[in-house]
Amino acid sequence: MANSQKRLVKSRSGLRMVFVDEKIASPFTKEEPPWVPDNDCSHCQNIECQTKFDLLKRKHHCRRCGKCFCDSCSNNVIALPRMCFIDPVRHCMSCFLVTKKENEFFDRHIKNLIAGGRFRIHADESNTNPGKIFSCLLSSDHRNLNFEGDIGDTQEKICIDKIDAVQIAAAETDQQGNLIGTGIAIRYTNSIGNMVMLKMEVENGSKRKQSMTWIASMQKAFKLVQDSKSTGYDP
Ligand SMILES: [Zn+2]
Ligand SMILES: [Zn+2]
């Protein structure tokens, strides 16, 4: 049984609340970057600034990329939920823009995914199979997509970490001319190690709009998980 307790850790960058068992951390989180050592850095790393550090011009580390900046190039203080900081932390200018965009995901898209959508899922490729209706919801720990169907209908959960491709399967255009997905295909490795492609069509009904929003949020989630798996720290 996984240990879902959290603990407070203090790093140079600030206080963070993390899972005791790191294996069950949210797949959307990102590791803290290593800090550029003070001795390796004599000038502000903002290429357009390059102020020389001295006793009056102190250096500061961006919590997101770990590079050194002067105060005026790193005075954006903003919440960084991906690294589990409790308080808003110092950001350089380029990281500030990335985090701001990302925080939309934590503020809005995660909630859409947890609220769920209603989809018709085809168990096989044949078009004669009418498929079955399931609600698809992100679990509260962000680790799985769970499916809830009628009594007797089952669809195995998808581990978010095991998704390797997401594709919009069908689309229509909204009033602003944006493409809105009405279907999504998710390719993942299932519990017995097989690669599976699951095709989900938005079900017509009262949750149609919510389900299309769910698809848009799922695309963002996939991009974030891919990014979390990469090891680079370039923002
Ligand atoms: Zn930065
Ligand atoms: Zn600077």
Coordinates of C-alpha atoms and ligand atoms in Angstrom, one line a residue:
M1 CA 0.0 0.0 0.0
A2 CA 1.5 3.3 -1.0
N3 CA 2.2 5.8 1.7
S4 CA 0.2 9.0 0.9
Q5 CA 1.6 11.0 3.8
K6 CA 3.2 14.4 3.0
R7 CA 6.1 16.0 4.7
L8 CA 7.6 19.5 4.8
V9 CA 11.0 19.8 3.3
K10 CA 13.2 22.9 3.5
S11 CA 15.6 23.6 0.7
R12 CA 17.6 26.7 -0.2
S13 CA 14.8 27.7 -2.4
G14 CA 12.1 27.6 0.2
L15 CA 9.6 25.3 2.0
R16 CA 8.0 22.5 0.0
M17 CA 5.3 20.0 0.8
V18 CA 6.1 16.7 -0.8
F19 CA 4.9 13.1 -0.6
V20 CA 7.0 11.0 1.8
D21 CA 6.9 8.3 -0.8
E22 CA 8.2 10.0 -4.0
K23 CA 6.9 7.3 -6.3
I24 CA 3.3 8.6 -5.7
A25 CA 4.0 12.3 -6.4
S26 CA 1.7 13.9 -8.9
P27 CA 2.9 13.2 -12.5
F28 CA 2.7 17.0 -13.1
T29 CA 5.3 17.9 -10.6
K30 CA 8.9 18.8 -11.5
E31 CA 12.2 18.5 -9.6
E32 CA 13.9 21.5 -8.2
P33 CA 16.8 22.5 -10.4
P34 CA 20.4 22.4 -9.2
W35 CA 21.6 26.0 -8.4
V36 CA 24.4 27.5 -10.4
P37 CA 27.3 27.7 -7.9
D38 CA 27.9 31.3 -6.6
N39 CA 31.6 31.0 -7.6
D40 CA 30.7 30.2 -11.3
C41 CA 28.7 33.3 -11.7
S42 CA 30.2 36.9 -11.7
H43 CA 27.5 38.6 -13.8
C44 CA 23.7 38.5 -14.1
Q45 CA 22.7 35.7 -16.4
N46 CA 20.1 37.8 -18.2
I47 CA 21.9 38.2 -21.5
E48 CA 20.5 41.7 -21.9
C49 CA 21.6 42.8 -18.4
Q50 CA 24.9 41.1 -17.4
T51 CA 25.4 43.4 -14.4
K52 CA 28.5 42.6 -12.5
F53 CA 27.8 41.3 -9.0
D54 CA 29.5 42.9 -6.0
L55 CA 28.7 43.8 -2.4
L56 CA 25.9 46.1 -3.4
K57 CA 24.7 44.2 -6.5
R58 CA 23.8 40.9 -4.9
K59 CA 23.0 37.7 -6.8
H60 CA 19.8 35.8 -6.5
H61 CA 18.8 32.4 -7.8
C62 CA 15.7 31.8 -9.9
R63 CA 13.9 28.9 -8.2
R64 CA 12.7 27.5 -11.5
C65 CA 15.9 27.4 -13.5
G66 CA 18.5 27.8 -10.8
K67 CA 20.5 30.5 -12.6
C68 CA 21.9 33.7 -11.0
F69 CA 20.3 37.1 -11.6
C70 CA 20.5 40.6 -10.2
D71 CA 17.5 41.6 -8.1
S72 CA 15.8 43.6 -10.9
C73 CA 16.0 40.6 -13.3
S74 CA 14.5 38.2 -10.8
N75 CA 12.0 40.2 -8.8
N76 CA 8.9 38.4 -10.0
V77 CA 7.6 36.4 -7.1
I78 CA 4.9 33.9 -8.1
A79 CA 3.4 30.6 -6.9
L80 CA 5.2 27.5 -8.4
P81 CA 2.9 24.6 -7.6
R82 CA 4.8 22.3 -10.0
M83 CA 7.7 22.2 -7.6
C84 CA 5.4 22.1 -4.5
F85 CA 6.6 25.3 -2.9
I86 CA 4.2 26.5 -0.2
D87 CA 4.9 30.2 -0.8
P88 CA 5.4 32.2 -4.0
V89 CA 9.1 32.1 -5.0
R90 CA 11.6 34.3 -7.0
H91 CA 11.6 33.9 -10.8
C92 CA 13.8 35.2 -13.6
M93 CA 11.8 36.9 -16.3
S94 CA 11.7 34.1 -18.8
C95 CA 10.7 31.5 -16.1
F96 CA 8.1 33.9 -14.8
L97 CA 6.2 33.7 -18.2
V98 CA 6.5 29.9 -18.3
T99 CA 5.2 29.5 -14.7
K100 CA 2.4 32.0 -15.2
K101 CA 1.1 30.0 -18.2
E102 CA 1.6 26.7 -16.4
N103 CA -0.4 27.9 -13.3
E104 CA -3.4 28.2 -15.6
F105 CA -3.2 24.4 -15.8
F106 CA -3.2 24.0 -12.0
D107 CA -5.9 26.7 -11.5
R108 CA -8.2 25.5 -14.3
H109 CA -7.4 22.5 -16.3
I110 CA -6.8 20.0 -13.5
K111 CA -10.2 20.9 -12.1
N112 CA -11.8 20.2 -15.5
L113 CA -10.1 16.8 -15.6
I114 CA -11.2 15.9 -12.1
A115 CA -14.8 17.0 -12.9
G116 CA -14.7 14.5 -15.8
G117 CA -16.4 14.1 -19.1
R118 CA -18.8 11.6 -20.7
F119 CA -17.5 9.5 -23.6
R120 CA -18.5 6.7 -25.8
I121 CA -15.8 4.1 -25.8
H122 CA -15.4 1.4 -28.4
A123 CA -14.0 -1.9 -27.1
D124 CA -12.8 -2.9 -30.6
E125 CA -12.2 -1.4 -34.0
S126 CA -15.4 -2.6 -35.7
N127 CA -17.9 0.1 -36.5
T128 CA -20.8 -2.2 -35.8
N129 CA -20.0 -2.1 -32.1
P130 CA -22.0 0.8 -30.6
G131 CA -19.6 1.2 -27.7
K132 CA -20.4 1.9 -24.1
I133 CA -20.7 5.2 -22.2
F134 CA -18.3 6.0 -19.4
S135 CA -17.5 9.0 -17.4
C136 CA -13.8 9.6 -17.4
L137 CA -12.3 11.4 -14.4
L138 CA -8.8 12.3 -13.2
S139 CA -8.2 10.9 -9.7
S140 CA -7.7 13.4 -6.9
D141 CA -4.0 12.4 -6.6
H142 CA -3.6 13.1 -10.4
R143 CA -2.1 9.7 -11.1
N144 CA -4.9 7.9 -13.0
L145 CA -7.8 8.3 -15.3
N146 CA -10.7 6.4 -13.9
F147 CA -13.8 5.2 -15.8
E148 CA -17.3 5.0 -14.4
G149 CA -19.9 3.2 -16.5
D150 CA -23.2 1.5 -16.0
I151 CA -23.5 -1.5 -13.7
G152 CA -21.5 -4.4 -15.3
D153 CA -19.5 -2.2 -17.7
T154 CA -15.8 -1.9 -16.9
Q155 CA -12.9 -0.1 -18.4
E156 CA -9.5 -0.3 -16.8
K157 CA -8.0 2.8 -15.4
I158 CA -5.2 4.6 -17.3
C159 CA -2.0 5.5 -15.4
I160 CA -1.2 9.1 -16.5
D161 CA 2.5 8.2 -16.4
K162 CA 2.0 5.4 -18.9
I163 CA 0.4 7.6 -21.6
D164 CA 2.7 8.0 -24.6
A165 CA 0.5 9.7 -27.2
V166 CA -2.6 11.8 -27.2
Q167 CA -4.4 12.7 -30.5
I168 CA -7.5 14.6 -31.2
A169 CA -9.6 12.1 -33.2
A170 CA -12.3 14.4 -34.4
A171 CA -12.9 18.1 -34.4
E172 CA -15.4 20.8 -35.0
T173 CA -15.0 24.6 -35.2
D174 CA -16.4 27.0 -32.6
Q175 CA -17.7 30.5 -33.3
Q176 CA -14.2 32.0 -33.0
G177 CA -12.9 29.5 -35.5
N178 CA -10.9 27.4 -33.0
L179 CA -10.8 23.6 -33.5
I180 CA -12.6 21.8 -30.7
G181 CA -12.0 18.1 -30.1
T182 CA -15.1 15.9 -30.1
G183 CA -13.0 12.8 -29.7
I184 CA -9.6 11.8 -28.4
A185 CA -7.4 8.8 -28.8
I186 CA -5.1 7.9 -25.9
R187 CA -2.2 5.5 -26.4
Y188 CA -0.9 4.0 -23.2
T189 CA 0.7 0.9 -21.7
N190 CA -1.8 -1.1 -19.7
S191 CA -1.4 -3.0 -16.4
I192 CA -0.1 -6.1 -18.2
G193 CA 2.4 -4.2 -20.3
N194 CA 0.6 -4.1 -23.6
M195 CA 0.4 -0.9 -25.7
V196 CA -3.3 0.0 -26.1
M197 CA -5.1 2.7 -28.1
L198 CA -8.3 3.9 -26.5
K199 CA -10.7 5.9 -28.6
M200 CA -13.1 8.1 -26.8
E201 CA -15.9 10.1 -28.5
V202 CA -17.8 12.9 -26.7
E203 CA -21.2 11.7 -25.9
N204 CA -24.1 13.9 -27.0
G205 CA -26.0 15.1 -23.9
S206 CA -26.0 17.6 -21.1
K207 CA -22.2 17.1 -20.6
R208 CA -21.2 17.6 -24.2
K209 CA -19.5 21.0 -23.7
Q210 CA -17.9 19.9 -20.4
S211 CA -16.5 16.8 -22.2
M212 CA -15.0 18.9 -25.0
T213 CA -13.3 21.1 -22.4
W214 CA -12.0 17.9 -20.8
I215 CA -10.3 16.9 -24.1
A216 CA -8.6 20.3 -24.3
S217 CA -7.4 20.0 -20.7
M218 CA -6.2 16.4 -21.3
Q219 CA -4.0 17.7 -24.2
K220 CA -2.4 20.2 -21.8
A221 CA -1.9 17.5 -19.1
F222 CA -0.1 15.3 -21.6
K223 CA 2.3 18.1 -22.6
L224 CA 3.1 18.8 -19.0
V225 CA 3.7 15.1 -18.1
Q226 CA 6.1 14.9 -21.1
D227 CA 7.9 18.0 -19.9
S228 CA 8.1 16.6 -16.3
K229 CA 9.8 13.4 -17.7
S230 CA 12.4 15.5 -19.5
T231 CA 15.5 16.3 -17.4
G232 CA 16.5 19.6 -19.0
Y233 CA 16.1 22.8 -16.9
D234 CA 16.0 25.2 -19.8
P235 CA 12.7 27.1 -19.3
Ligands
ZN1 ZN 14.7 31.2 -14.3
ZN2 ZN 20.1 41.5 -14.2

